[in-house]
Coordinates of C-alpha atoms in Angstrom, one line a residue:
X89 CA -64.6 -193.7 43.8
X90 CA -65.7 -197.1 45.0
X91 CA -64.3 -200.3 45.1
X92 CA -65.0 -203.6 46.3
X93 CA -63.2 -206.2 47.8
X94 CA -59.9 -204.0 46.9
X95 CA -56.8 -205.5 48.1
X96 CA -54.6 -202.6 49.9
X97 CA -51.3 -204.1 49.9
X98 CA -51.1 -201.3 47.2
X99 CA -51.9 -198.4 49.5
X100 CA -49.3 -199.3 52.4
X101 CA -45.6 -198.2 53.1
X102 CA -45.0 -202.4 53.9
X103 CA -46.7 -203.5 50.6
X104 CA -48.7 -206.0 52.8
X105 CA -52.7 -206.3 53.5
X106 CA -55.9 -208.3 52.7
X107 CA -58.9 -206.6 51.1
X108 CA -61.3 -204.0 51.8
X109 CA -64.8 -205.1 51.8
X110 CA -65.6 -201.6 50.3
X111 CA -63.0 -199.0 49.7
X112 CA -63.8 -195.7 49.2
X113 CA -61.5 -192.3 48.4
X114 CA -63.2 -189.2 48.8
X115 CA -62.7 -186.1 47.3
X116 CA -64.2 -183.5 49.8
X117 CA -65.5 -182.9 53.3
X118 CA -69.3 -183.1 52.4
X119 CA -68.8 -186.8 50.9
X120 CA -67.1 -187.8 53.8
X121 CA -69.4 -186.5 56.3
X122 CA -72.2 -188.4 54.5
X123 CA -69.8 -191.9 54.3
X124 CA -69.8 -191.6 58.2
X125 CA -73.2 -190.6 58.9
X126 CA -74.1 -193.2 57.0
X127 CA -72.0 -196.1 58.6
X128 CA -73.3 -195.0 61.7
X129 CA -76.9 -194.9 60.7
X130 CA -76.4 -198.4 59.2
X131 CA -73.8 -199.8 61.9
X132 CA -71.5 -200.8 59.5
X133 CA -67.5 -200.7 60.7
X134 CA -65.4 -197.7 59.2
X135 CA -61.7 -197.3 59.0
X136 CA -59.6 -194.2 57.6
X137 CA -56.5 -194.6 55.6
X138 CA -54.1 -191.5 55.3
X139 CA -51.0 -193.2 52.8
X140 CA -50.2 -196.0 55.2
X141 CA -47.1 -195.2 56.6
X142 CA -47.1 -196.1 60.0
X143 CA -49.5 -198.7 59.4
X144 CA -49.6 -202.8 59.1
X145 CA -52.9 -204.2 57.8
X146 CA -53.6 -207.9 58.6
X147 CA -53.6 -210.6 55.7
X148 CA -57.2 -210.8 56.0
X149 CA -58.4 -206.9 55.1
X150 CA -60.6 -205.0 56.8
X151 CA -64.7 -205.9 57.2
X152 CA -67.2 -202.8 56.2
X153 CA -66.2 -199.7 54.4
X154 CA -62.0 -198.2 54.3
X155 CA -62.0 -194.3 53.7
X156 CA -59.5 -193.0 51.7
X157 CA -58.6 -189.6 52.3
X158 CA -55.6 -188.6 50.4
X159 CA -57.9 -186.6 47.9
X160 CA -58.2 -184.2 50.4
X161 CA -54.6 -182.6 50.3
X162 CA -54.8 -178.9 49.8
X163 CA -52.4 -176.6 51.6
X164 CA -52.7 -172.9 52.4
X165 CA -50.4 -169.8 54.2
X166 CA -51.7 -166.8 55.2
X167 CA -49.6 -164.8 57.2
X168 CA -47.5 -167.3 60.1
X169 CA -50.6 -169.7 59.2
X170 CA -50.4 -172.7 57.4
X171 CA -53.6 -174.7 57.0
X172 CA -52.9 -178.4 55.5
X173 CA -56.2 -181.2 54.8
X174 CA -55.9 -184.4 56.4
X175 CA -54.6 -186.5 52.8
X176 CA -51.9 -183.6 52.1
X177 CA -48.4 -184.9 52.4
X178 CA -46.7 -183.9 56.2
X179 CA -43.3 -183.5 54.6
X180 CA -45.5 -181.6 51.4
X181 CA -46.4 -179.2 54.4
X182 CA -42.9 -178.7 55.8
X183 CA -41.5 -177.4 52.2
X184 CA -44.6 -175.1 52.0
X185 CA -43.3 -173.7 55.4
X186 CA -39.9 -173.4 53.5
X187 CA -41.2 -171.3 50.6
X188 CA -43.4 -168.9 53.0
X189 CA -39.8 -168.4 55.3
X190 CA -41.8 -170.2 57.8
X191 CA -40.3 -172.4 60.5
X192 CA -41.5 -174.8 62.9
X193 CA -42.3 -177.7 60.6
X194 CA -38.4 -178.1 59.9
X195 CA -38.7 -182.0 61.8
X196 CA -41.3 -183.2 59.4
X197 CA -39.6 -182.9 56.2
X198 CA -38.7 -186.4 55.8
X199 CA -41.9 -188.0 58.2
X200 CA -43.7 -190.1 55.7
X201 CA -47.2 -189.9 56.4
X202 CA -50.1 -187.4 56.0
X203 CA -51.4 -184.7 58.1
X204 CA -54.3 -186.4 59.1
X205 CA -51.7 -189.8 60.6
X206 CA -49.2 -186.8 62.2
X207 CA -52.1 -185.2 64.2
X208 CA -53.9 -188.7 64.9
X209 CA -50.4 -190.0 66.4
X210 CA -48.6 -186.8 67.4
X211 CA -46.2 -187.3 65.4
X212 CA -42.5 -186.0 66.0
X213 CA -38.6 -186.3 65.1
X214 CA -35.5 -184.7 65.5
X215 CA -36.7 -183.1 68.8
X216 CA -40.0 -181.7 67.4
X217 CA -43.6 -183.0 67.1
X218 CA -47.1 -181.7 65.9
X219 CA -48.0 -180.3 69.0
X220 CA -45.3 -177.9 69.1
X221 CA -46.6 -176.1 65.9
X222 CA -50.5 -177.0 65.9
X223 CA -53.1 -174.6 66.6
X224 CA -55.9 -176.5 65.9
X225 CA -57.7 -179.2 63.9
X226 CA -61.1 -179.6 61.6
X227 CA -62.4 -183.0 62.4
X228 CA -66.1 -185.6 61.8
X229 CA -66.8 -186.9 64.9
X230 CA -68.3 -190.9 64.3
X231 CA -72.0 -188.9 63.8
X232 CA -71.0 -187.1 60.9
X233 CA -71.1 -183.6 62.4
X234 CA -67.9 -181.3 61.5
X235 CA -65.9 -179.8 64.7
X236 CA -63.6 -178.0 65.3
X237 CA -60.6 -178.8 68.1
X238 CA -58.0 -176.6 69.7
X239 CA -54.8 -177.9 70.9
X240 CA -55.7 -178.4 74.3
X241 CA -58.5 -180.8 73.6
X242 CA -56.7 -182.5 71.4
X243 CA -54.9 -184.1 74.4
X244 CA -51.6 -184.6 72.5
X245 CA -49.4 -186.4 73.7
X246 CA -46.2 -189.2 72.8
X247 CA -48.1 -190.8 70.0
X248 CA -51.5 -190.0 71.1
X249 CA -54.3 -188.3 70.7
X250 CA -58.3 -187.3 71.9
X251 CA -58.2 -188.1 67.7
X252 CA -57.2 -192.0 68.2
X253 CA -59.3 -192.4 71.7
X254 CA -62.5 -190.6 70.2
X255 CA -62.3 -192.5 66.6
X256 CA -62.2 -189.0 64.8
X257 CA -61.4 -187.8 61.6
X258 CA -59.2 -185.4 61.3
X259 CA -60.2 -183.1 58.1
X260 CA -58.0 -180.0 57.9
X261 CA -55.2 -178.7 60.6
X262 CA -54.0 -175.3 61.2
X263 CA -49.8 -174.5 62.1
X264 CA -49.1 -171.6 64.0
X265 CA -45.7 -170.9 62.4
X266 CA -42.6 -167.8 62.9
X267 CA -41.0 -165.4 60.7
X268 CA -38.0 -166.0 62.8
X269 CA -35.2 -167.7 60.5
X270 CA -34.3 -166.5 56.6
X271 CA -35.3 -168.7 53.8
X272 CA -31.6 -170.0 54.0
X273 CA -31.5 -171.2 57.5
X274 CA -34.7 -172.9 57.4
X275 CA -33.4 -174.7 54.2
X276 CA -30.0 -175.8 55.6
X277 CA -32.0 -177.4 59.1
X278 CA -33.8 -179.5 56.3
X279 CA -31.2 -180.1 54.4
X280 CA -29.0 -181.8 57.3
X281 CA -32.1 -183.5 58.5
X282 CA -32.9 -185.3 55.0
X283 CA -29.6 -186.1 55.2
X284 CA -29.3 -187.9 58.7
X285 CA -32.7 -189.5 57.7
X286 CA -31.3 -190.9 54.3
X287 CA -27.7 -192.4 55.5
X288 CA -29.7 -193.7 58.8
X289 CA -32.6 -194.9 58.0
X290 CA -33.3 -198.2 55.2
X291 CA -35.5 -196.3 52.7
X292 CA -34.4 -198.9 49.7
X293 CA -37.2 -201.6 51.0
X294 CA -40.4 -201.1 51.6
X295 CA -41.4 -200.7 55.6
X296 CA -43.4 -199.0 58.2
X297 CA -41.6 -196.8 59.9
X298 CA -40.0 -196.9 63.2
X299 CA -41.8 -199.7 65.1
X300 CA -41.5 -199.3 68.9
X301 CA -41.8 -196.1 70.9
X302 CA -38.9 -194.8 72.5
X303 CA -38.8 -196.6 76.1
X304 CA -37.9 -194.1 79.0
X305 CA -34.4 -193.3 79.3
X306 CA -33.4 -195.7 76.5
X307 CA -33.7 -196.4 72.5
X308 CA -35.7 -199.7 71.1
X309 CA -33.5 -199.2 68.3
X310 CA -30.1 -200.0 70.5
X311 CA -32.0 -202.1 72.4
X312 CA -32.9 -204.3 69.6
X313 CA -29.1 -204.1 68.5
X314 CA -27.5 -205.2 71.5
X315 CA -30.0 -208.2 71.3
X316 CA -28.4 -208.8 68.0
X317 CA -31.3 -209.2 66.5
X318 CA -30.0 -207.3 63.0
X319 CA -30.7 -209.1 59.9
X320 CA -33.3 -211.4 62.1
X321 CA -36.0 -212.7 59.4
X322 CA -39.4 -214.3 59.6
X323 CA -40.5 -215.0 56.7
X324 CA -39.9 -212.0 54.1
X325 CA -39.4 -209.4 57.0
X326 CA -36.4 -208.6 59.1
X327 CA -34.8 -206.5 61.3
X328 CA -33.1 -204.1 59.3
X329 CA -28.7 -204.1 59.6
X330 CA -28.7 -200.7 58.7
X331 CA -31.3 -199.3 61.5
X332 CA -32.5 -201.7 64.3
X333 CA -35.6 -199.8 65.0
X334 CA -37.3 -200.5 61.5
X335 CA -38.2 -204.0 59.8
X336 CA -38.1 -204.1 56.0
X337 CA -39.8 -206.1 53.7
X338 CA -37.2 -208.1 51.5
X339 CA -38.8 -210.5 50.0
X340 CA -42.5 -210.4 49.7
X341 CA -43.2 -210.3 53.1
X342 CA -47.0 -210.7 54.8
X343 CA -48.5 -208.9 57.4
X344 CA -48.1 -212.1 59.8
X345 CA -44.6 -212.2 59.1
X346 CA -44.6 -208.6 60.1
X347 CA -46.7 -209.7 63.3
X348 CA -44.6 -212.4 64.5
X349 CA -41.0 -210.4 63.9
X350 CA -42.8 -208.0 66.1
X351 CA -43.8 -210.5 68.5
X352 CA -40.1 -212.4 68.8
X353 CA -38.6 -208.9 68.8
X354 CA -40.4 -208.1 71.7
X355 CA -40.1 -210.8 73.7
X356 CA -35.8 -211.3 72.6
X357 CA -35.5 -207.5 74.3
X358 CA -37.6 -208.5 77.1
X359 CA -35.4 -211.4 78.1
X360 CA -32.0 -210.0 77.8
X361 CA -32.9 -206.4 79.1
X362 CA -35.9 -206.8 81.0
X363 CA -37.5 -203.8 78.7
X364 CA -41.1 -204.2 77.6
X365 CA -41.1 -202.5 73.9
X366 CA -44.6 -201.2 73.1
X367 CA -45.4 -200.6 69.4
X368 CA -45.4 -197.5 67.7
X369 CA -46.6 -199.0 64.3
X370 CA -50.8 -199.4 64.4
X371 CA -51.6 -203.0 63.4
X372 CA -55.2 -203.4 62.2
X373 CA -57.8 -206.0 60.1
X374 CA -58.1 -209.0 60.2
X375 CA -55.7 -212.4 60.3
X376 CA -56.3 -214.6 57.5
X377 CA -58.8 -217.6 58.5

């Protein structure tokens, strides 16, 4: 499917973003192979959209062609192996797991994002993360060609990746899982963790996840909330009283109110603890002229 000038306010977590000069979703491996390969051949500027969770795109869209990839959402088990495409649901993964009395994916049941944005970001909670379970990735390098990664290269780390650094796009990944807990167990670790998530974190508005990464030795959400910034609003976005580490959109919010909570956020912390908060949320396209 292709689209022109398709605003995708309607395909992120924040309900904010300009349009996409083309938007395309793809339904298999070959057709995106062949997207790439072609904006390479034709030096034309290509993005990839998993469901935008972790994502702010600028008032002004995004020039040349968007990919979306959430077409491609299969999930497999064999054995203690659990092989999820890029557009599959990480949390859709995690309950697979549970109904193959596999374990290791317990943390991602209530991440919100896709496989393909987990193994681009690395992403974790509740003391676990993607590289703890991954055993490797199917990926398009920017020339088209279809490779394979193992964990090692993938050079995982706190919310990075050879993925982000290497503009790659992540196709499939592969979980090396246990037989270690009854069906039970697993179950009641997800169950306690949906539970913290839900009375913690503000899932009635729409936002984009946690914002900052985790400073050394500290928490940006505490941080944030001994600046008193709670409640703090630009525009249609504040600084949500119920966790201090997310902003919510309240009230029709735009990406640049997004941008300049972010922004004052930043440099309120910075002032009054001397801690320099570095974003966690990816902020991309362009600002309105």
């Amino acid at each position: 499917m292709v689209k022109i000038d398709e605003p995708l306010n309607k395909y992120t977590y924040t309900k904010t973003g300009g349009p996409a000069d083309i938007y395309i979703s793809v339904g298999n491996i070959e057709d995106t192979a062949k997207v790439i390969k072609y904006a390479k051949e034709n030096n034309v500027p290509v993005t990839y959209l998993g469901n935008g969770s972790n994502i702010i795109i600028r008032d002004g869209g995004i020039r040349g062609i968007v990919v979306n990839l959430l077409k491609l959402n299969d999930i497999t088990v064999t054995d203690d192996r659990l092989v999820a495409q890029s557009g599959a649901a990480i949390i859709d993964a995690s309950e697979m797991a549970l109904q193959h009395q596999l374990s290791g994916l317990e943390f991602a049941c209530g991440i919100p994002g896709s496989v393909g944005g987990a193994v681009y970001m690395n992403a974790g909670a509740y003391g676990g993360e993607v590289k703890d379970c991954l055993s490797h990735v199917t990926a398009i390098n920017e020339f088209g060609d279809i490779i394979t990664l193992s964990l090692e290269e993938l050079q995982l780390g706190y919310r990075t990746s050879r993925v982000q650094t290497e503009h790659l796009v992540v196709i499939s990944a592969e979980f090396s899982l246990k037989k270690d807990k009854p069906y039970d167990d697993i179950k009641a670790i997800m169950d306690d963790l949906t539970e913290r998530r839900e009375s913690k974190q503000p899932l009635e508005y729409p936002s984009c996840g946690s914002v900052f990464q985790r400073p050394p030795g500290n928490f940006a959400g505490k941080l944030i909330q001994d600046s008193g910034l709670q409640g703090h609003r630009i525009g249609g976005v504040e600084v949500s009283k119920k966790h201090a580490g997310f902003m919510v959109n309240v009230d029709n919010g735009s990406a640049s109110d997004y941008e300049a909570l972010i922004d004052f956020v930043q440099a309120k912390v910075k002032e009054l603890h001397g801690v320099t908060l570095h974003r966690e949320v990816r902020i991309i396209g362009e600002k309105l002229k």
